[in-house]
Amino acid sequence: MSDTPVITDMQIIPVAGYDSMLLNIAGAHSSYFARVLVLLTDSAGHTGVGEAPASLILQRILRDAAPFIIGKKISQLNAMLTTLHEQDLAAKHPLQSERVDEHPWSLEKHNNALAVIETALLDLMGQFLDEPVAQLLGAGKVRDEIPVLGYLFYIADRHKSDLPYREGSSREHEWYQLRHQTALTPADVVRLAEAAHDRYGFKDFKLKGGVHAGEVEIETAQALKKRFPQARITVDPNASWQLDDAIRLCKGLDDVLAYVEDPCGAEQGYSGRETLAEFKRATGLRVATNMIANDWRQLNHALQLNAIDIPLADPHFWTLRSAATIAQLCNEWHLTMGCHSNNHFDISLAMLAHLGAASPGEITPFDTHWIWQDGQALTKEPLHIRDGKITLPDKPGLGVELDMSAVEAANRLYNSLSVKDRNDALVMQQLIPGWAFSGKQPTLMR
Ligand SMILES: O=C([O-])[C@@H](O)[C@@H](O)[C@H](O)[C@@H](O)C(=O)[O-]
Ligand SMILES: [Mg+2]
């Protein structure tokens, strides 16, 4: 044990990259997205890294966590994480809003700190033991190729905003240009899918909804299925449809929708878990969620109610180890493992690849926003998506090496931002003055 490396330093580096004007129920994506990297250095000279969504609160929580990490042996991983959990550092930095209807994804932030630190620790541990992170999780490495889906969005007209969205260029592939152009109709989305299919080989697609009337979003899903008959198609309106509407829109579409993601949520005194259970019974369709089963207690309620089939266990808010445990539960309990995502850099791409590699049994192709960020790597040899899959690198730890000059440039970009935290509503106000989030009102129906 005396040779076990000790953690000597913890750096917290917020970074930003460019994004397209993607639409969702919360508004529109800004021209920038922000993430935070945690870099842990150990006495063996290794660097472990993790990535999470960047919020100012999360960065404060991470700074408070550093004294509990620095000076510890990497073999004390479990004890460090238990201490952090017990310290409940997030409680000292209450979120501005706990109301899920105001900020549908705000609750994720509590676990982001644990998740990003755990990832960096696992990266160090893997390098010390000369094993990939996947080998240190739940079932160990059970696959080398991780299927991912083509995550499609409606895209707003960036010319109507004064934010510096990129124009893109089709020099390398038309995808890199198309991903910046307005896409509001079913035909536009099919065009995006064709380009993404050609570039990345996707077999399956997910459409982000909550933007148009449900009928238009279902029409888009149908158009995707018509164009890609073999594909598994899903739609995710982020719980913005009323239960009755969700049933009316989806019932009988077994031949179009492989599953539906958060079609409805809390309404009229019923919880999202209750309405999803009713939706499942009424339609017979499989249901995925990243909104109502995001911690063990919620998952327990969701499963008791038979509300879901596919927990989208994002390692950024479950932590890698807990998400891998969910994958094991799915395998034992005849559920299907899936993974949610947000805009991310290539360290997160590696995180989800290791999670997929350690997920036994049937998994549904994982979500990833990477195609919207592809070309903005922070590592020297970023993983890539080919044939709709990511191949796990044959390297210890996460298997990524940071490109520090790219990280520094992304950090400079972050520091230059006047609005640091994600605020899709603020961006949306550039298109529709006075626009405000309303969980049951599609973004463009104002
Ligand atoms: O990036 C987006 O706009 C998504 O809507 C994201 O924020 C969601 O958390 C997510 O991808 C989802 O599946 O709900
Ligand atoms: Mg979702």
PDB file of C-alpha atoms and ligand atoms in Angstrom, residues 22-25 29 105 108 151 153 206 208 236 238 261-262 290-291 312 340-343 367 369 422 424, ligand 1:
ATOM      1  CA  LEU A  22     -31.183  24.199 -30.590  1.00  0.00           C
ATOM      2  CA  LEU A  23     -34.746  24.368 -29.306  1.00  0.00           C
ATOM      3  CA  ASN A  24     -36.341  22.604 -26.377  1.00  0.00           C
ATOM      4  CA  ILE A  25     -39.113  23.203 -23.866  1.00  0.00           C
ATOM      5  CA  HIS A  29     -29.487  26.962 -26.639  1.00  0.00           C
ATOM      6  CA  TRP A 105     -33.108  19.954 -14.832  1.00  0.00           C
ATOM      7  CA  GLU A 108     -29.137  17.324 -11.362  1.00  0.00           C
ATOM      8  CA  TYR A 151     -29.864  13.169 -31.206  1.00  0.00           C
ATOM      9  CA  PHE A 153     -33.252  18.985 -32.548  1.00  0.00           C
ATOM     10  CA  LYS A 206     -34.139  10.694 -30.995  1.00  0.00           C
ATOM     11  CA  LYS A 208     -36.098  16.596 -28.946  1.00  0.00           C
ATOM     12  CA  ASP A 236     -38.724  13.480 -25.982  1.00  0.00           C
ATOM     13  CA  ASN A 238     -39.623  16.736 -21.723  1.00  0.00           C
ATOM     14  CA  GLU A 261     -39.156   9.629 -23.477  1.00  0.00           C
ATOM     15  CA  ASP A 262     -40.950  11.655 -20.780  1.00  0.00           C
ATOM     16  CA  ASN A 290     -34.354  11.393 -17.343  1.00  0.00           C
ATOM     17  CA  MET A 291     -36.882  13.462 -15.389  1.00  0.00           C
ATOM     18  CA  LEU A 312     -31.623   7.125 -18.743  1.00  0.00           C
ATOM     19  CA  HIS A 340     -29.277  10.878 -20.975  1.00  0.00           C
ATOM     20  CA  SER A 341     -26.997  13.673 -22.144  1.00  0.00           C
ATOM     21  CA  ASN A 342     -26.477  17.414 -22.345  1.00  0.00           C
ATOM     22  CA  ASN A 343     -24.048  19.353 -24.550  1.00  0.00           C
ATOM     23  CA  ASP A 367     -27.943   9.703 -26.000  1.00  0.00           C
ATOM     24  CA  HIS A 369     -25.013  15.662 -27.936  1.00  0.00           C
ATOM     25  CA  ARG A 422     -27.191  28.018 -19.005  1.00  0.00           C
ATOM     26  CA  ASP A 424     -32.321  28.896 -22.539  1.00  0.00           C
TER      27      ASP A 424
HETATM   28  O1  LIG B   1     -29.940  19.912 -24.635  1.00  0.00           O
HETATM   29  C1  LIG B   1     -31.139  20.017 -24.500  1.00  0.00           C
HETATM   30  O2  LIG B   1     -31.790  20.979 -24.901  1.00  0.00           O
HETATM   31  C2  LIG B   1     -31.885  18.896 -23.828  1.00  0.00           C
HETATM   32  O3  LIG B   1     -33.233  19.230 -23.737  1.00  0.00           O
HETATM   33  C3  LIG B   1     -31.318  18.592 -22.469  1.00  0.00           C
HETATM   34  O4  LIG B   1     -31.196  19.742 -21.703  1.00  0.00           O
HETATM   35  C4  LIG B   1     -32.134  17.569 -21.732  1.00  0.00           C
HETATM   36  O5  LIG B   1     -31.686  17.474 -20.416  1.00  0.00           O
HETATM   37  C5  LIG B   1     -32.026  16.195 -22.260  1.00  0.00           C
HETATM   38  O6  LIG B   1     -31.273  16.001 -23.356  1.00  0.00           O
HETATM   39  C6  LIG B   1     -33.204  15.305 -22.173  1.00  0.00           C
HETATM   40  O7  LIG B   1     -33.131  14.216 -22.695  1.00  0.00           O
HETATM   41  O8  LIG B   1     -34.190  15.640 -21.541  1.00  0.00           O
END
